[in-house]
Amino acid sequence: MLNIAFMEKTNLKKGIVFALISGFCFALMGIFVRASGDLPFFQKTVFRNSMALIIAASALFAKAKKNPQVLRIPKGSLKYLIFRSIFGTVGIFGNFYALSKMNVSDANMLNKMSPFFSLLMSFFLLGEKPTAISIISLVTAFTGALLVIKPSADIYKMAPALAGFAGGMGAGFAYANVRKCHEFKVEGYLVIAFFSAFSVVAAIPFTIAYFEPMSAKQVVLLIGAGTAAAGGQMGITGAYFNAPSYKISIYEYSQIVFSALLGLIIFSQVPDCLSIAGYVIIIGTALVVFILSNAKKNRETASGKSDAGERGAEKNDAGKTASGENLPEVKEAVNEEATDEGKRSC
């Protein structure tokens, strides 16, 4: 028991560390994207996802040497791969445009609306019945997002925030389709490679049409963005490999903290009061959902252990009954029967 408890504790710590590494890497990606200057976001997408494609494809083909089946797209899963790629591309376009035009932490906060939109899409795509908590959390998080967006009559001024919000929505819808792909047992690296290739192909025509010459510094920064994004993807994969989502999902919001600190240090960006209030509402809502999910999971686990204990006790009692233990009345009846039989034989 001690060894099992220690393993679980160690794995949870690893999961948290990986989640924090992922948060830092994704925050660093945002910094690189912003530092690369006023390049078209299509152009930035090509660089960012080309790196992800190279890394994912390399891992996929390395795995295919041992098991060629990982390259197979299971029947019925293609449409979900396409939907994942379409929504994911919308997500990255919106996020990169927002990163180029507004505070890095604000842009990343709007992108972190994705879990709430994933809940919404899961209702339509996966048939998951929404609970009162999920509905309230979605409405509350949306209220927090409005504080970051700061609605006004000036649509041009609002455009970056609206793009960031749309990016979070696209990412959330994409994650719901990833879950659907998982139901069909699509290889994870194939999902990443498919999306990366799709988004690069979608961005290339716009990149050609609106191409801006880049300096060596900008090329290095965009390569850094792609590398940091790959690190973030590996980190989140490692996190969920070592611990269940209900225990570590809240740590993904560490990206906002890292983004705010890096934005302050590198760009002297300070979120205004309304944005900070929005952060508190969105992260606070995610924290409440996290705590309630943990409590529910713990109750289910405790109930499962209790049921297992009762079944074990029943089996133990049945075993004792079969062996004649713990049943004095049976022993007594047997003894009396034996005595009567002895008397009759005499």
GROMACS .gro file of C-alpha atoms in nm:
model
  346
    1MET     CA    1   0.000   0.000   0.000
    2LEU     CA    2   0.281   0.238   0.085
    3ASN     CA    3   0.451   0.175  -0.247
    4ILE     CA    4   0.129   0.235  -0.442
    5ALA     CA    5   0.059   0.559  -0.256
    6PHE     CA    6   0.414   0.675  -0.318
    7MET     CA    7   0.385   0.600  -0.693
    8GLU     CA    8   0.061   0.795  -0.721
    9LYS     CA    9   0.209   1.089  -0.532
   10THR     CA   10   0.523   1.083  -0.747
   11ASN     CA   11   0.319   1.066  -1.069
   12LEU     CA   12   0.099   1.354  -0.958
   13LYS     CA   13   0.408   1.564  -0.888
   14LYS     CA   14   0.544   1.478  -1.231
   15GLY     CA   15   0.210   1.567  -1.388
   16ILE     CA   16   0.209   1.907  -1.217
   17VAL     CA   17   0.570   1.975  -1.321
   18PHE     CA   18   0.493   1.886  -1.682
   19ALA     CA   19   0.182   2.106  -1.678
   20LEU     CA   20   0.388   2.399  -1.546
   21ILE     CA   21   0.654   2.339  -1.811
   22SER     CA   22   0.381   2.336  -2.074
   23GLY     CA   23   0.238   2.663  -1.940
   24PHE     CA   24   0.580   2.828  -1.952
   25CYS     CA   25   0.652   2.702  -2.305
   26PHE     CA   26   0.318   2.825  -2.442
   27ALA     CA   27   0.372   3.161  -2.271
   28LEU     CA   28   0.719   3.175  -2.428
   29MET     CA   29   0.564   3.096  -2.767
   30GLY     CA   30   0.338   3.400  -2.726
   31ILE     CA   31   0.636   3.619  -2.641
   32PHE     CA   32   0.825   3.500  -2.951
   33VAL     CA   33   0.520   3.561  -3.171
   34ARG     CA   34   0.479   3.912  -3.034
   35ALA     CA   35   0.852   3.989  -3.057
   36SER     CA   36   0.865   3.880  -3.422
   37GLY     CA   37   0.698   4.208  -3.511
   38ASP     CA   38   0.409   4.313  -3.732
   39LEU     CA   39   0.422   4.020  -3.973
   40PRO     CA   40   0.099   3.873  -4.113
   41PHE     CA   41  -0.037   3.614  -3.870
   42PHE     CA   42  -0.070   3.369  -4.161
   43GLN     CA   43   0.305   3.389  -4.208
   44LYS     CA   44   0.365   3.328  -3.837
   45THR     CA   45   0.131   3.028  -3.848
   46VAL     CA   46   0.331   2.868  -4.130
   47PHE     CA   47   0.651   2.884  -3.925
   48ARG     CA   48   0.493   2.778  -3.597
   49ASN     CA   49   0.305   2.477  -3.734
   50SER     CA   50   0.578   2.372  -3.976
   51MET     CA   51   0.794   2.304  -3.670
   52ALA     CA   52   0.509   2.114  -3.504
   53LEU     CA   53   0.456   1.914  -3.825
   54ILE     CA   54   0.823   1.815  -3.848
   55ILE     CA   55   0.835   1.704  -3.483
   56ALA     CA   56   0.499   1.521  -3.487
   57ALA     CA   57   0.564   1.353  -3.823
   58SER     CA   58   0.910   1.239  -3.708
   59ALA     CA   59   0.763   1.085  -3.393
   60LEU     CA   60   0.477   0.930  -3.592
   61PHE     CA   61   0.700   0.760  -3.850
   62ALA     CA   62   0.940   0.643  -3.582
   63LYS     CA   63   0.646   0.476  -3.408
   64ALA     CA   64   0.519   0.338  -3.740
   65LYS     CA   65   0.840   0.136  -3.782
   66LYS     CA   66   0.729  -0.079  -3.489
   67ASN     CA   67   0.356  -0.057  -3.554
   68PRO     CA   68   0.242   0.050  -3.905
   69GLN     CA   69  -0.119   0.063  -3.780
   70VAL     CA   70  -0.056   0.406  -3.622
   71LEU     CA   71  -0.063   0.556  -3.974
   72ARG     CA   72  -0.414   0.423  -4.033
   73ILE     CA   73  -0.714   0.657  -4.011
   74PRO     CA   74  -0.993   0.444  -3.857
   75LYS     CA   75  -1.321   0.429  -4.046
   76GLY     CA   76  -1.555   0.712  -3.948
   77SER     CA   77  -1.283   0.926  -3.787
   78LEU     CA   78  -1.173   1.132  -4.089
   79LYS     CA   79  -1.449   1.391  -4.053
   80TYR     CA   80  -1.351   1.453  -3.692
   81LEU     CA   81  -0.986   1.493  -3.793
   82ILE     CA   82  -1.098   1.752  -4.049
   83PHE     CA   83  -1.323   1.933  -3.801
   84ARG     CA   84  -1.041   1.931  -3.546
   85SER     CA   85  -0.809   2.083  -3.806
   86ILE     CA   86  -1.058   2.349  -3.923
   87PHE     CA   87  -1.143   2.466  -3.570
   88GLY     CA   88  -0.778   2.439  -3.465
   89THR     CA   89  -0.672   2.655  -3.758
   90VAL     CA   90  -0.933   2.917  -3.667
   91GLY     CA   91  -0.802   2.897  -3.311
   92ILE     CA   92  -0.439   2.957  -3.402
   93PHE     CA   93  -0.524   3.235  -3.651
   94GLY     CA   94  -0.727   3.417  -3.387
   95ASN     CA   95  -0.467   3.366  -3.115
   96PHE     CA   96  -0.175   3.485  -3.331
   97TYR     CA   97  -0.362   3.794  -3.449
   98ALA     CA   98  -0.449   3.880  -3.088
   99LEU     CA   99  -0.090   3.821  -2.971
  100SER     CA  100   0.033   4.066  -3.234
  101LYS     CA  101  -0.208   4.344  -3.136
  102MET     CA  102  -0.277   4.327  -2.759
  103ASN     CA  103  -0.115   4.241  -2.427
  104VAL     CA  104   0.028   3.890  -2.436
  105SER     CA  105  -0.147   3.795  -2.111
  106ASP     CA  106  -0.484   3.928  -2.237
  107ALA     CA  107  -0.453   3.731  -2.561
  108ASN     CA  108  -0.360   3.412  -2.377
  109MET     CA  109  -0.640   3.462  -2.125
  110LEU     CA  110  -0.897   3.478  -2.404
  111ASN     CA  111  -0.742   3.165  -2.555
  112LYS     CA  112  -0.792   2.992  -2.219
  113MET     CA  113  -1.167   3.019  -2.270
  114SER     CA  114  -1.119   2.701  -2.474
  115PRO     CA  115  -1.212   2.451  -2.195
  116PHE     CA  116  -1.550   2.620  -2.154
  117PHE     CA  117  -1.621   2.608  -2.527
  118SER     CA  118  -1.507   2.247  -2.528
  119LEU     CA  119  -1.785   2.179  -2.276
  120LEU     CA  120  -2.033   2.346  -2.511
  121MET     CA  121  -1.921   2.149  -2.816
  122SER     CA  122  -1.922   1.824  -2.618
  123PHE     CA  123  -2.298   1.867  -2.573
  124PHE     CA  124  -2.356   1.863  -2.949
  125LEU     CA  125  -2.069   1.638  -3.059
  126LEU     CA  126  -2.039   1.382  -2.780
  127GLY     CA  127  -2.394   1.392  -2.650
  128GLU     CA  128  -2.274   1.481  -2.301
  129LYS     CA  129  -2.562   1.621  -2.098
  130PRO     CA  130  -2.472   1.966  -1.961
  131THR     CA  131  -2.489   2.000  -1.585
  132ALA     CA  132  -2.598   2.307  -1.391
  133ILE     CA  133  -2.234   2.361  -1.295
  134SER     CA  134  -2.112   2.352  -1.657
  135ILE     CA  135  -2.380   2.600  -1.768
  136ILE     CA  136  -2.310   2.840  -1.480
  137SER     CA  137  -1.934   2.813  -1.535
  138LEU     CA  138  -1.971   2.891  -1.907
  139VAL     CA  139  -2.185   3.200  -1.840
  140THR     CA  140  -1.951   3.319  -1.562
  141ALA     CA  141  -1.638   3.269  -1.773
  142PHE     CA  142  -1.803   3.455  -2.062
  143THR     CA  143  -1.865   3.747  -1.823
  144GLY     CA  144  -1.495   3.746  -1.735
  145ALA     CA  145  -1.404   3.741  -2.104
  146LEU     CA  146  -1.619   4.051  -2.163
  147LEU     CA  147  -1.405   4.238  -1.908
  148VAL     CA  148  -1.094   4.148  -2.107
  149ILE     CA  149  -1.258   4.227  -2.444
  150LYS     CA  150  -1.407   4.558  -2.319
  151PRO     CA  151  -1.695   4.588  -2.569
  152SER     CA  152  -1.727   4.925  -2.739
  153ALA     CA  153  -1.875   5.081  -3.052
  154ASP     CA  154  -1.526   5.092  -3.206
  155ILE     CA  155  -1.513   4.756  -3.386
  156TYR     CA  156  -1.160   4.820  -3.515
  157LYS     CA  157  -1.036   4.872  -3.160
  158MET     CA  158  -1.214   4.556  -3.046
  159ALA     CA  159  -1.089   4.343  -3.338
  160PRO     CA  160  -0.782   4.192  -3.163
  161ALA     CA  161  -0.985   4.095  -2.854
  162LEU     CA  162  -1.265   3.951  -3.067
  163ALA     CA  163  -1.006   3.755  -3.266
  164GLY     CA  164  -0.857   3.622  -2.942
  165PHE     CA  165  -1.204   3.522  -2.820
  166ALA     CA  166  -1.275   3.349  -3.153
  167GLY     CA  167  -0.938   3.177  -3.117
  168GLY     CA  168  -1.038   3.040  -2.777
  169MET     CA  169  -1.370   2.924  -2.921
  170GLY     CA  170  -1.197   2.752  -3.213
  171ALA     CA  171  -0.948   2.582  -2.981
  172GLY     CA  172  -1.229   2.461  -2.754
  173PHE     CA  173  -1.427   2.317  -3.043
  174ALA     CA  174  -1.106   2.156  -3.173
  175TYR     CA  175  -1.037   1.986  -2.837
  176ALA     CA  176  -1.387   1.834  -2.835
  177ASN     CA  177  -1.311   1.682  -3.177
  178VAL     CA  178  -0.979   1.552  -3.042
  179ARG     CA  179  -1.179   1.363  -2.779
  180LYS     CA  180  -1.396   1.221  -3.056
  181CYS     CA  181  -1.083   1.111  -3.244
  182HIS     CA  182  -0.967   0.941  -2.925
  183GLU     CA  183  -1.291   0.739  -2.920
  184PHE     CA  184  -1.194   0.606  -3.263
  185LYS     CA  185  -0.844   0.530  -3.129
  186VAL     CA  186  -0.668   0.765  -3.373
  187GLU     CA  187  -0.296   0.788  -3.293
  188GLY     CA  188  -0.216   1.111  -3.107
  189TYR     CA  189   0.083   1.204  -3.322
  190LEU     CA  190  -0.133   1.153  -3.631
  191VAL     CA  191  -0.388   1.403  -3.496
  192ILE     CA  192  -0.114   1.661  -3.435
  193ALA     CA  193   0.055   1.601  -3.772
  194PHE     CA  194  -0.277   1.613  -3.961
  195PHE     CA  195  -0.377   1.942  -3.796
  196SER     CA  196  -0.032   2.096  -3.844
  197ALA     CA  197  -0.024   2.003  -4.214
  198PHE     CA  198  -0.382   2.128  -4.264
  199SER     CA  199  -0.314   2.467  -4.101
  200VAL     CA  200   0.012   2.516  -4.294
  201VAL     CA  201  -0.161   2.440  -4.626
  202ALA     CA  202  -0.449   2.674  -4.530
  203ALA     CA  203  -0.208   2.956  -4.444
  204ILE     CA  204   0.028   2.927  -4.742
  205PRO     CA  205  -0.196   3.101  -5.004
  206PHE     CA  206  -0.245   3.401  -4.771
  207THR     CA  207   0.125   3.400  -4.682
  208ILE     CA  208   0.215   3.417  -5.053
  209ALA     CA  209  -0.040   3.693  -5.117
  210TYR     CA  210   0.064   3.908  -4.818
  211PHE     CA  211   0.423   3.795  -4.768
  212GLU     CA  212   0.649   4.031  -4.576
  213PRO     CA  213   1.028   4.000  -4.603
  214MET     CA  214   1.182   3.887  -4.274
  215SER     CA  215   1.508   3.966  -4.107
  216ALA     CA  216   1.731   3.693  -3.966
  217LYS     CA  217   1.613   3.793  -3.618
  218GLN     CA  218   1.248   3.743  -3.711
  219VAL     CA  219   1.321   3.402  -3.862
  220VAL     CA  220   1.498   3.297  -3.542
  221LEU     CA  221   1.211   3.426  -3.329
  222LEU     CA  222   0.950   3.235  -3.531
  223ILE     CA  223   1.158   2.918  -3.516
  224GLY     CA  224   1.172   2.979  -3.141
  225ALA     CA  225   0.793   3.012  -3.136
  226GLY     CA  226   0.755   2.679  -3.313
  227THR     CA  227   1.004   2.509  -3.083
  228ALA     CA  228   0.837   2.653  -2.771
  229ALA     CA  229   0.496   2.539  -2.898
  230ALA     CA  230   0.633   2.187  -2.951
  231GLY     CA  231   0.772   2.198  -2.596
  232GLY     CA  232   0.430   2.305  -2.469
  233GLN     CA  233   0.262   2.021  -2.655
  234MET     CA  234   0.509   1.767  -2.517
  235GLY     CA  235   0.465   1.912  -2.169
  236ILE     CA  236   0.088   1.880  -2.171
  237THR     CA  237   0.115   1.528  -2.312
  238GLY     CA  238   0.354   1.437  -2.030
  239ALA     CA  239   0.122   1.596  -1.776
  240TYR     CA  240  -0.183   1.394  -1.877
  241PHE     CA  241   0.030   1.081  -1.912
  242ASN     CA  242   0.136   1.103  -1.548
  243ALA     CA  243  -0.187   1.220  -1.384
  244PRO     CA  244  -0.562   1.233  -1.454
  245SER     CA  245  -0.703   1.554  -1.601
  246TYR     CA  246  -0.928   1.626  -1.302
  247LYS     CA  247  -0.616   1.657  -1.083
  248ILE     CA  248  -0.397   1.879  -1.301
  249SER     CA  249  -0.614   2.073  -1.549
  250ILE     CA  250  -0.609   2.386  -1.331
  251TYR     CA  251  -0.230   2.408  -1.364
  252GLU     CA  252  -0.267   2.486  -1.735
  253TYR     CA  253  -0.367   2.836  -1.626
  254SER     CA  254  -0.009   2.888  -1.508
  255GLN     CA  255   0.041   3.004  -1.868
  256ILE     CA  256  -0.141   3.327  -1.779
  257VAL     CA  257   0.090   3.394  -1.485
  258PHE     CA  258   0.400   3.326  -1.697
  259SER     CA  259   0.260   3.540  -1.981
  260ALA     CA  260   0.193   3.832  -1.747
  261LEU     CA  261   0.542   3.812  -1.594
  262LEU     CA  262   0.721   3.777  -1.928
  263GLY     CA  263   0.507   4.052  -2.084
  264LEU     CA  264   0.594   4.283  -1.794
  265ILE     CA  265   0.968   4.205  -1.805
  266ILE     CA  266   1.015   4.208  -2.183
  267PHE     CA  267   0.749   4.448  -2.315
  268SER     CA  268   0.663   4.645  -1.996
  269GLN     CA  269   0.300   4.536  -2.043
  270VAL     CA  270   0.071   4.580  -1.743
  271PRO     CA  271  -0.287   4.449  -1.762
  272ASP     CA  272  -0.548   4.711  -1.667
  273CYS     CA  273  -0.794   4.667  -1.379
  274LEU     CA  274  -1.075   4.534  -1.597
  275SER     CA  275  -0.848   4.270  -1.751
  276ILE     CA  276  -0.723   4.163  -1.408
  277ALA     CA  277  -1.086   4.135  -1.289
  278GLY     CA  278  -1.156   3.920  -1.596
  279TYR     CA  279  -0.856   3.698  -1.515
  280VAL     CA  280  -0.983   3.649  -1.160
  281ILE     CA  281  -1.333   3.554  -1.278
  282ILE     CA  282  -1.217   3.311  -1.550
  283ILE     CA  283  -0.944   3.143  -1.344
  284GLY     CA  284  -1.168   3.147  -1.035
  285THR     CA  285  -1.444   2.974  -1.232
  286ALA     CA  286  -1.197   2.714  -1.360
  287LEU     CA  287  -1.074   2.662  -1.002
  288VAL     CA  288  -1.428   2.605  -0.869
  289VAL     CA  289  -1.501   2.354  -1.147
  290PHE     CA  290  -1.167   2.185  -1.071
  291ILE     CA  291  -1.248   2.155  -0.698
  292LEU     CA  292  -1.600   2.026  -0.760
  293SER     CA  293  -1.474   1.774  -1.018
  294ASN     CA  294  -1.215   1.647  -0.770
  295ALA     CA  295  -1.475   1.618  -0.496
  296LYS     CA  296  -1.710   1.424  -0.725
  297LYS     CA  297  -1.429   1.195  -0.840
  298ASN     CA  298  -1.320   1.131  -0.480
  299ARG     CA  299  -1.678   1.043  -0.381
  300GLU     CA  300  -1.704   0.803  -0.674
  301THR     CA  301  -1.370   0.645  -0.580
  302ALA     CA  302  -1.472   0.613  -0.215
  303SER     CA  303  -1.806   0.463  -0.319
  304GLY     CA  304  -1.628   0.218  -0.548
  305LYS     CA  305  -1.392   0.111  -0.270
  306SER     CA  306  -1.685   0.072  -0.031
  307ASP     CA  307  -1.874  -0.146  -0.279
  308ALA     CA  308  -1.561  -0.351  -0.344
  309GLY     CA  309  -1.511  -0.392   0.032
  310GLU     CA  310  -1.868  -0.510   0.079
  311ARG     CA  311  -1.834  -0.758  -0.206
  312GLY     CA  312  -1.506  -0.880  -0.054
  313ALA     CA  313  -1.671  -0.924   0.284
  314GLU     CA  314  -1.956  -1.118   0.127
  315LYS     CA  315  -1.711  -1.345  -0.051
  316ASN     CA  316  -1.515  -1.389   0.273
  317ASP     CA  317  -1.832  -1.480   0.463
  318ALA     CA  318  -1.929  -1.722   0.188
  319GLY     CA  319  -1.585  -1.879   0.210
  320LYS     CA  320  -1.614  -1.914   0.586
  321THR     CA  321  -1.958  -2.065   0.548
  322ALA     CA  322  -1.822  -2.317   0.301
  323SER     CA  323  -1.540  -2.410   0.540
  324GLY     CA  324  -1.772  -2.427   0.840
  325GLU     CA  325  -1.619  -2.126   1.018
  326ASN     CA  326  -1.797  -1.841   1.189
  327LEU     CA  327  -2.125  -2.033   1.196
  328PRO     CA  328  -2.165  -2.182   1.547
  329GLU     CA  329  -2.527  -2.272   1.486
  330VAL     CA  330  -2.428  -2.482   1.186
  331LYS     CA  331  -2.155  -2.652   1.388
  332GLU     CA  332  -2.398  -2.716   1.667
  333ALA     CA  333  -2.656  -2.863   1.429
  334VAL     CA  334  -2.392  -3.085   1.271
  335ASN     CA  335  -2.275  -3.205   1.614
  336GLU     CA  336  -2.631  -3.278   1.722
  337GLU     CA  337  -2.696  -3.471   1.401
  338ALA     CA  338  -2.377  -3.670   1.453
  339THR     CA  339  -2.479  -3.749   1.813
  340ASP     CA  340  -2.825  -3.869   1.704
  341GLU     CA  341  -2.670  -4.079   1.429
  342GLY     CA  342  -2.433  -4.232   1.684
  343LYS     CA  343  -2.719  -4.311   1.916
  344ARG     CA  344  -2.913  -4.478   1.636
  345SER     CA  345  -2.610  -4.684   1.534
  346CYS     CA  346  -2.579  -4.809   1.887
   0.00000   0.00000   0.00000
